[in-house]
Coordinates of C-alpha atoms in Angstrom, one line a residue:
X1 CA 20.2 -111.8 -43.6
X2 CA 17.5 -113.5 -41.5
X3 CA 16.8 -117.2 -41.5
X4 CA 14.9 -118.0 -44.4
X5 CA 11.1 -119.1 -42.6
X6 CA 10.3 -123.0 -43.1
X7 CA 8.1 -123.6 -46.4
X8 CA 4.7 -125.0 -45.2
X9 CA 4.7 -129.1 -45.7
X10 CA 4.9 -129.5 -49.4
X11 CA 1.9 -130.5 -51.9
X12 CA 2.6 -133.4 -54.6
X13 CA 4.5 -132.5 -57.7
X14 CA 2.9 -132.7 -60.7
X15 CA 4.2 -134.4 -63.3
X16 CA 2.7 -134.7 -66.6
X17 CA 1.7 -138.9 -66.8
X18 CA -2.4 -138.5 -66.0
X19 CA -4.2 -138.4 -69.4
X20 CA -6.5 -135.8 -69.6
X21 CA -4.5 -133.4 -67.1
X22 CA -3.2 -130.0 -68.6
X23 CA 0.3 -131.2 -68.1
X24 CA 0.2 -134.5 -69.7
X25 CA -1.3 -132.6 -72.8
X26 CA 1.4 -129.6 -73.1
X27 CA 3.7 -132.2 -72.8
X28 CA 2.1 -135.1 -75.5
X29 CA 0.6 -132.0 -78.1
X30 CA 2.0 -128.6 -77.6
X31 CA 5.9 -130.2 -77.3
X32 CA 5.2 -131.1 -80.5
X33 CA 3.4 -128.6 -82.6
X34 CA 6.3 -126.0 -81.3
X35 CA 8.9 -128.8 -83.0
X36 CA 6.8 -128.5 -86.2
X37 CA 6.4 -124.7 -85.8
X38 CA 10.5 -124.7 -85.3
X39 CA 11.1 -126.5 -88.2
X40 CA 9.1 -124.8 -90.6
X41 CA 10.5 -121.4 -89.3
X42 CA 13.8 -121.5 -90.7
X43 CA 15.8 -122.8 -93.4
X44 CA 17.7 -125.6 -91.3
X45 CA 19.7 -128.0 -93.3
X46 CA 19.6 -132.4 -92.7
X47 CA 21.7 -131.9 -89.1
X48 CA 19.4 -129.9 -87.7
X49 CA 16.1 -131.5 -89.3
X50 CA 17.4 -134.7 -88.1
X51 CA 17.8 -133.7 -84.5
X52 CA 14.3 -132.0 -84.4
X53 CA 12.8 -135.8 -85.9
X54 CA 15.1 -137.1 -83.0
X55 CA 13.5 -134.3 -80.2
X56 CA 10.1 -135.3 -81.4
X57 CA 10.2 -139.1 -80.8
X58 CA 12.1 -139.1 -77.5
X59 CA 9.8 -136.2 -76.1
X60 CA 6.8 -138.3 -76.9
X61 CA 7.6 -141.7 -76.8
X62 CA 11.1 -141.9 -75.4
X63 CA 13.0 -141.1 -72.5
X64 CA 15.0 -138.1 -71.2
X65 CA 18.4 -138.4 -72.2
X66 CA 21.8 -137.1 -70.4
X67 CA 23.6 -134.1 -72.2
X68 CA 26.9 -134.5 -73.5
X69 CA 29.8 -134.7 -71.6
X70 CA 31.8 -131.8 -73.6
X71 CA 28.8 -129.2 -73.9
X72 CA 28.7 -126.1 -71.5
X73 CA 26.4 -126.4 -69.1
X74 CA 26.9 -130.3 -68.5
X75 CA 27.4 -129.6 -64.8
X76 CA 24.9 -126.9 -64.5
X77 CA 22.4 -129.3 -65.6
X78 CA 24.2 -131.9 -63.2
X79 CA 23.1 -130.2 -60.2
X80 CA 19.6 -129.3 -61.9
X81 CA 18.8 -133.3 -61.2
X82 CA 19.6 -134.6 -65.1
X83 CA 21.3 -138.0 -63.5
X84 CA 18.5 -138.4 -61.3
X85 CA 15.6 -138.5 -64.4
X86 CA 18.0 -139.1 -67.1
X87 CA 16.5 -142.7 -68.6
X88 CA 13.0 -142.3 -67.2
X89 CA 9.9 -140.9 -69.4
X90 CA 9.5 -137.2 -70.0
X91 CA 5.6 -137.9 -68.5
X92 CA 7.2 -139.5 -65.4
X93 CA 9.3 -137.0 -64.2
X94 CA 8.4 -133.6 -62.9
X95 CA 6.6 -131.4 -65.1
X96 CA 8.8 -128.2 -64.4
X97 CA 11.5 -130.1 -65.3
X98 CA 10.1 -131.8 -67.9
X99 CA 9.2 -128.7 -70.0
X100 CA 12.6 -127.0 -69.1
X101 CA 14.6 -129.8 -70.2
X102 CA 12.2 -130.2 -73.6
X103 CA 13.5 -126.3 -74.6
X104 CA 17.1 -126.8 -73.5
X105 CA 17.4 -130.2 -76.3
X106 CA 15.1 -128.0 -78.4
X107 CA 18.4 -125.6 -78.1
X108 CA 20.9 -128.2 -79.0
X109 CA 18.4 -129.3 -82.1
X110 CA 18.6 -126.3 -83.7
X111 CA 22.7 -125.4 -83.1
X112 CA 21.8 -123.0 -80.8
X113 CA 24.7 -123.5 -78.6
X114 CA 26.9 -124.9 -80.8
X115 CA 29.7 -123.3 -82.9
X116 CA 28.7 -123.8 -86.5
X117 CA 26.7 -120.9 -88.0
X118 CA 23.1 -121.7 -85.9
X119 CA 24.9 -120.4 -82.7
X120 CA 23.1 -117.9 -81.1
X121 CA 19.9 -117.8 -83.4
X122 CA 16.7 -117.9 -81.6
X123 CA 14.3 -120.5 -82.8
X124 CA 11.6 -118.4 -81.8
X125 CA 12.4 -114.8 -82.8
X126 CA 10.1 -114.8 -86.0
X127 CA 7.0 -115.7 -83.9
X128 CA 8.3 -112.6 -81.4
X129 CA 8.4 -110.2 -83.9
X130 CA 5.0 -111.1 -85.8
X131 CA 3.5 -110.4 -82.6
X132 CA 5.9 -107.3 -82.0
X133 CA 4.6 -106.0 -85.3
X134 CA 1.1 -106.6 -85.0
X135 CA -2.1 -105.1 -85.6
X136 CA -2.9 -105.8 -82.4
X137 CA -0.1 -104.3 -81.2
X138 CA -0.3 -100.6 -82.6
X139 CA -3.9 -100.9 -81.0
X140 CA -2.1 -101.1 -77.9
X141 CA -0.1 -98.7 -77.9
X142 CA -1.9 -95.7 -80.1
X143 CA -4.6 -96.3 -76.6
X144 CA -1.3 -94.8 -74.7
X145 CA -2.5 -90.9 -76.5
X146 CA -6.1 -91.7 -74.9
X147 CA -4.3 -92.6 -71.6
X148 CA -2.8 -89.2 -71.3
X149 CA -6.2 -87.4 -70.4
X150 CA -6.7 -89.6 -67.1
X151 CA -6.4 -88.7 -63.9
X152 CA -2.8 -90.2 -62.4
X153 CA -4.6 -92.4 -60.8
X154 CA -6.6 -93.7 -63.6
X155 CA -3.2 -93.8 -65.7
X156 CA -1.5 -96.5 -62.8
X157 CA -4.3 -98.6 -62.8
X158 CA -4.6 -99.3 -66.2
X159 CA -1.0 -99.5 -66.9
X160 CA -0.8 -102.2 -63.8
X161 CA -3.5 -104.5 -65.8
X162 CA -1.7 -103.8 -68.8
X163 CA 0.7 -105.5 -67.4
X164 CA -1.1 -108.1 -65.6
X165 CA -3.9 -109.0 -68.8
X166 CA -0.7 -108.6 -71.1
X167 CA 0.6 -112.2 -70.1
X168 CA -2.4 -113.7 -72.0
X169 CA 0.2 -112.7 -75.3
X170 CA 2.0 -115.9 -74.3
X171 CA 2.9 -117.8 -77.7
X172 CA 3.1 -121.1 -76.1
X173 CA -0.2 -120.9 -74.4
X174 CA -2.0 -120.2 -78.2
X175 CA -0.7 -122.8 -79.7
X176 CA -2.8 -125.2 -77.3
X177 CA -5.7 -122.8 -77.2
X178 CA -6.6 -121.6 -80.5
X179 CA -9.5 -119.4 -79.7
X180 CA -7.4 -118.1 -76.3
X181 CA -6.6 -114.3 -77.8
X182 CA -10.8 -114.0 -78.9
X183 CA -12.1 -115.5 -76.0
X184 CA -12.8 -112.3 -73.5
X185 CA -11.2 -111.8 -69.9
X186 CA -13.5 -111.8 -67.5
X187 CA -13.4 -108.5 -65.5
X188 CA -13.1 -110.3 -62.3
X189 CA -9.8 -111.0 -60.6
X190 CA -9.7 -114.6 -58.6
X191 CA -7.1 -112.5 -56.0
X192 CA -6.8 -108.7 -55.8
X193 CA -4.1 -107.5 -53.8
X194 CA -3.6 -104.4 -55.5
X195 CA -3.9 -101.4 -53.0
X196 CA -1.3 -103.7 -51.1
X197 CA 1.3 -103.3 -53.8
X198 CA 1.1 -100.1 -54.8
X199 CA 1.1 -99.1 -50.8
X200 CA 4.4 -101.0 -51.4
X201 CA 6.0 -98.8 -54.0
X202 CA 7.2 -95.7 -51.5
X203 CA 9.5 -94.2 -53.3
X204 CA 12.7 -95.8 -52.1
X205 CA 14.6 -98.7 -52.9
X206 CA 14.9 -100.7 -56.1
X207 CA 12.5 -102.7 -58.2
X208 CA 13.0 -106.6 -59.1
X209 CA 11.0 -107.2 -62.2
X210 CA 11.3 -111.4 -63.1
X211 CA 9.7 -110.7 -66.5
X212 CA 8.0 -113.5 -68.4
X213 CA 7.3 -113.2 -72.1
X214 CA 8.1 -110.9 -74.7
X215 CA 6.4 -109.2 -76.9
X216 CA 3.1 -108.1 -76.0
X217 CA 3.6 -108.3 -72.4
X218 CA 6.8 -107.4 -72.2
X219 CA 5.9 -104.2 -73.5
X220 CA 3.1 -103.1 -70.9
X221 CA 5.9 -104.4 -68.4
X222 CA 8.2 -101.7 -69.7
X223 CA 5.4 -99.0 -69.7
X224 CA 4.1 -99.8 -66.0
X225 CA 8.0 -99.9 -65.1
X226 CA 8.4 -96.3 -66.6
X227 CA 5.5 -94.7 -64.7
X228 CA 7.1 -95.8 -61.8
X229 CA 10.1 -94.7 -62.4
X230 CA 8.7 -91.3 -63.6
X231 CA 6.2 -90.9 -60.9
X232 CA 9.3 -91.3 -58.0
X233 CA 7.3 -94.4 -57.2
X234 CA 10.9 -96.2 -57.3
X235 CA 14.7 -94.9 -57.6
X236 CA 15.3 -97.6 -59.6
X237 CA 14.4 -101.0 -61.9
X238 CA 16.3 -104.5 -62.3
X239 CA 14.8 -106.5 -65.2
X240 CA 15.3 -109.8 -64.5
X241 CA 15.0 -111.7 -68.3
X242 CA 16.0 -115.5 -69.4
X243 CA 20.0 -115.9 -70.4
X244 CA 19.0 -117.9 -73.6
X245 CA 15.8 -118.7 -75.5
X246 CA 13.0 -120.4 -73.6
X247 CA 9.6 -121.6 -73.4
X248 CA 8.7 -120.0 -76.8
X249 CA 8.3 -116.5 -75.6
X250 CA 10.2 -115.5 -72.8
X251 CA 11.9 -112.4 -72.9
X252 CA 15.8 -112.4 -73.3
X253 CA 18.1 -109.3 -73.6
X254 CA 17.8 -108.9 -77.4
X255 CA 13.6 -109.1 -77.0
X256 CA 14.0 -106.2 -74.2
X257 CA 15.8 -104.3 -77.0
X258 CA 13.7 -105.2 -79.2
X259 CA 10.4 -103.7 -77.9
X260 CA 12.3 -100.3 -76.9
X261 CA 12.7 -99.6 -80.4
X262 CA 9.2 -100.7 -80.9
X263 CA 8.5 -98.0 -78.5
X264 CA 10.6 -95.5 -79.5
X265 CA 9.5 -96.0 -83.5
X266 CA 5.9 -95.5 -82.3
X267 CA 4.0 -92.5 -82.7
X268 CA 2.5 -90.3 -80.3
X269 CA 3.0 -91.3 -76.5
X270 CA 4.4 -94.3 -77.1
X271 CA 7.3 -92.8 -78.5
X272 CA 7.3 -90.7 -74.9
X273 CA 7.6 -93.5 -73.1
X274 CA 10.5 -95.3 -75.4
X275 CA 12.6 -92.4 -74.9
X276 CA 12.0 -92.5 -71.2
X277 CA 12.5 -96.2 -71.0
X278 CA 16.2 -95.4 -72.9
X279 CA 17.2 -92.9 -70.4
X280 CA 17.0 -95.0 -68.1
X281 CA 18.8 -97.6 -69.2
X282 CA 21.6 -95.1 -69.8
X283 CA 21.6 -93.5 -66.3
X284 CA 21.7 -97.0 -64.8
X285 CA 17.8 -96.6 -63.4
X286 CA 16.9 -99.4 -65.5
X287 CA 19.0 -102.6 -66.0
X288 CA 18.6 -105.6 -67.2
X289 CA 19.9 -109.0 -65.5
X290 CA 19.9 -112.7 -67.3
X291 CA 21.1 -114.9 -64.5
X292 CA 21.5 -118.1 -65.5
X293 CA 18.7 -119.7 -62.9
X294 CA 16.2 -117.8 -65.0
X295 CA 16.2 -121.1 -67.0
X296 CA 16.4 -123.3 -64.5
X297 CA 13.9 -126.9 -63.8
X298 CA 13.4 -125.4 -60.1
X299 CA 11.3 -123.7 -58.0
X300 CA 13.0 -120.2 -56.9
X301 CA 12.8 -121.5 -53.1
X302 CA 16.1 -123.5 -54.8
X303 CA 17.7 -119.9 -56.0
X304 CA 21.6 -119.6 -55.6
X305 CA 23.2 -117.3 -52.8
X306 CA 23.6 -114.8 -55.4
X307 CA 20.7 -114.4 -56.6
X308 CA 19.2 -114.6 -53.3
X309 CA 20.9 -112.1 -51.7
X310 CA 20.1 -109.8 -54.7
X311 CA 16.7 -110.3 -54.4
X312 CA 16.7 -110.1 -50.3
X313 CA 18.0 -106.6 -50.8
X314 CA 15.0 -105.7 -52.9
X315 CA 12.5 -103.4 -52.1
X316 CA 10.5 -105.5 -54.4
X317 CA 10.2 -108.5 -56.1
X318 CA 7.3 -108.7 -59.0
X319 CA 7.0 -111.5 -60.1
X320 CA 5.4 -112.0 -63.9
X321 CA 3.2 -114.8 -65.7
X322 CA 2.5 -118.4 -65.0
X323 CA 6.0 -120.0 -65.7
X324 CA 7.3 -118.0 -62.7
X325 CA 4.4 -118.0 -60.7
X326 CA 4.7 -121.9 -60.8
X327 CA 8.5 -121.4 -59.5
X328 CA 7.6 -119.2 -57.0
X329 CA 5.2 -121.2 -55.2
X330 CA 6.5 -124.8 -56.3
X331 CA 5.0 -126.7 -59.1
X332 CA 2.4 -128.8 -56.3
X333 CA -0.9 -129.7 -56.4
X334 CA -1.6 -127.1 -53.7
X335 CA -5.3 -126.8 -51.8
X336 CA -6.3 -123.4 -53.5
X337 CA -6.8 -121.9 -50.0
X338 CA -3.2 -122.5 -49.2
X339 CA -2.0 -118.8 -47.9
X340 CA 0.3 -117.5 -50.6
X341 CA 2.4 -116.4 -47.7
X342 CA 2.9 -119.6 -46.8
X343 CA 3.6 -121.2 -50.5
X344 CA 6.2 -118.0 -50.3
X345 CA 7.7 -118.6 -47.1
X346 CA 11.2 -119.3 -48.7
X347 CA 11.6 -116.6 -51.5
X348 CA 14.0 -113.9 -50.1
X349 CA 12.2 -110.1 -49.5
X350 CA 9.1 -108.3 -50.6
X351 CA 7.5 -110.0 -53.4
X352 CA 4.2 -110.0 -55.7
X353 CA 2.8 -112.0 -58.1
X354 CA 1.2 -110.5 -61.2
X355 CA -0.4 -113.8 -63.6
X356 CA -3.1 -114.8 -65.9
X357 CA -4.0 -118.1 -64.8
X358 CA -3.0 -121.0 -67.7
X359 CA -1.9 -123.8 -65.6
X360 CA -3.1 -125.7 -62.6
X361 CA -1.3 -124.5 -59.9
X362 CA -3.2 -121.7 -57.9
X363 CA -2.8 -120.1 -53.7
X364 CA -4.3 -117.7 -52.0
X365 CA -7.9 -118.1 -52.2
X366 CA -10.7 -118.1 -50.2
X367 CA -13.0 -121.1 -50.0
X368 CA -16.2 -119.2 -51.4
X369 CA -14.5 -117.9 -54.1
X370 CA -13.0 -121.4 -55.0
X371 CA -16.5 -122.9 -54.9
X372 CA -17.9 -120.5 -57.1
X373 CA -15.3 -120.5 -59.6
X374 CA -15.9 -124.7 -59.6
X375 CA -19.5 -124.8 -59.7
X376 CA -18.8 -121.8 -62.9
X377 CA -16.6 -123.7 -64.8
X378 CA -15.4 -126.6 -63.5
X379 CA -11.7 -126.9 -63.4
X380 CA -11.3 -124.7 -66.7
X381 CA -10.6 -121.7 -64.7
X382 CA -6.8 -122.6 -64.0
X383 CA -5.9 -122.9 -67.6
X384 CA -8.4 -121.1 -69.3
X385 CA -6.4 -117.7 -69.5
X386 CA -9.4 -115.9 -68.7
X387 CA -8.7 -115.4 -65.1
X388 CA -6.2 -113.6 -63.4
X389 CA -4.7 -112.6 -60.0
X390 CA -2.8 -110.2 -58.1
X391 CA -1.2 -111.5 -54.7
X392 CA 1.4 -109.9 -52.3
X393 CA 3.7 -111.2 -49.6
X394 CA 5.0 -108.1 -47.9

């Protein structure tokens, strides 16, 4: 494997302690409303309402707090940093880290990991499958029949900005941005590297797919995955999903599962593409992977050997949503015009980025179009989810 290229010379990392910021407000008001929307979401008895009282002060007005010694992933989260933050304030600390570590005691709250009769629920699922079983969602999927009469060509593209546009779904991001899903998305992209990535699919090699949230993304994720797969674009298709709940809506196994049978339970072409989708998971052309640094407080430029080496041997890596897209570049307050092959320098292979814009980080543009987003809209174009990008390190 070649020597992995030096990382340009890093940007501050944001942390979430500037009032006002985006951070300092996912962390002071969203942290909380997705306590609430927790709590109410399931029957939990005293234990577990207890613990959620307890998340709710320490998040906002406490400090971060060590794991306990006997649970599993004590020295997971040992090399993740949690002596080196443990007793400082959840504003004052990274904000990767910060909102990783929020979701992983969010975990513990609810039993997740324990052994009583909690283990292994997801506290989000019923918000996954309202959104599953949507109205919104058959819309989606009955325009699949209309799809059918385009040109091939037609067909790609709008399945690729399915895909893209699909990431404004994210649960997390509504719950801080009420009129997000009926504000409209702009038709502009603030990076369009798309002829560059499909030039990149050639037929050959497999397919790294770091999916973000489930859902209605994950489900134009699946779709774009099986025209690629059915037009010989690639041999074959690694899911890459989150071990364990996280960040609201991230996709895990059971949500991949969960949106075939939405497909396949579908009418019309949907259906098609369900059926497809379940072949090849059968053959072994599509596979699903939950490595454990999927939930990881790190950028990926931190990845494990492994996982490095199984990405290095990628044709392609496509890399999904803001959460990732913030890992892949390092959570900094990077210029906007630094290159995103230089923010990229360090992650192993091929590899694309495919985000709606909802946080602050942001590569790869060019100085006019910078200025004119600024002068637009001031600095509400980052979070906004109204703008998106398509960038491509080859």
């Amino acid at each position: 494997m070649p020597d992995t290229p030096p990382a340009p010379t890093p940007a501050p990392v944001i942390l979430g302690n500037e009032p006002g910021s985006f951070p300092h407000s996912v962390l002071a008001e969203r942290h909380p409303a997705i306590i609430r929307q927790v709590r109410e979401a399931f029957p939990y008895g005293p234990e577990q309402h207890r613990a959620l009282d307890e998340l709710l002060v320490s998040c906002t007005e406490g400090v971060v707090e060590p794991l306990p010694a006997d649970v599993h992933d004590r020295d997971r989260w040992k090399t993740w940093g949690i002596d080196r933050y443990a007793g400082r304030s959840w504003f004052d600390v990274p904000w990767l880290w910060s909102e990783s570590y929020f979701y992983r005691r969010l975990l513990d709250a609810v039993g997740h990991f324990g052994t009583g009769p909690w283990q292994g629920i997801d506290p989000f699922r019923p918000f996954k499958l309202a959104e599953l079983d949507s109205r919104e969602t058959d819309e989606e999927l009955a325009a699949l029949d209309d799809l059918a009469e385009r040109s091939e060509d037609e067909q790609a593209a709008a399945l690729l900005h399915g895909s893209l546009w699909g990431n404004r779904a994210d649960l997390g991001f509504r719950l801080s941005d009420a009129d997000a899903e009926d504000r409209a998305a702009v038709p502009g992209l603030v990076a369009d590297d798309s002829d560059t990535l499909w030039s990149s699919f050639t037929g050959e090699g497999t397919l790294c797919l770091i999916a973000d949230n489930a859902g209605r993304e994950l489900i134009p994720d699946l779709l774009l995955t099986a025209h690629l797969l059915a037009h010989g674009l690639i041999e074959r298709a690694v899911l890459h999903v989150k071990p364990y709940p996280y960040y609201v809506s991230d996709a895990t196994t059971a949500d991949v599962v969960d949106a075939l049978r939405r497909l396949t339970n579908a009418p019309g072409r949907a259906a098609e593409y369900g059926r497809r989708l379940w072949s090849a998971m059968a053959d072994g052309r599509l596979t699903v992977r939950a490595h454990s640094f999927s939930c990881a407080p790190l950028p990926y430029a931190d990845m494990p050997d492994d996982l490095r080496a199984e990405l290095a041997g990628a044709a392609l890596t496509v890399v999904k949503g803001d959460l990732n897209y913030r890992r892949l570049v390092g959570d900094r307050t990077w210029p906007p015009t630094t290159p995103f092959a230089d923010a990229t320098a360090r992650f192993p292979g091929r590899v694309a980025a495919l985000r709606t814009l909802k946080s602050d980080v942001i590569t790869g543009l060019d100085a006019d179009t910078e200025a004119a987003l600024v002068a637009a809209e001031g600095q509400r174009w980052r979070t906004g989810g109204t703008h998106a990008l398509i960038q491509v390190r080859r």
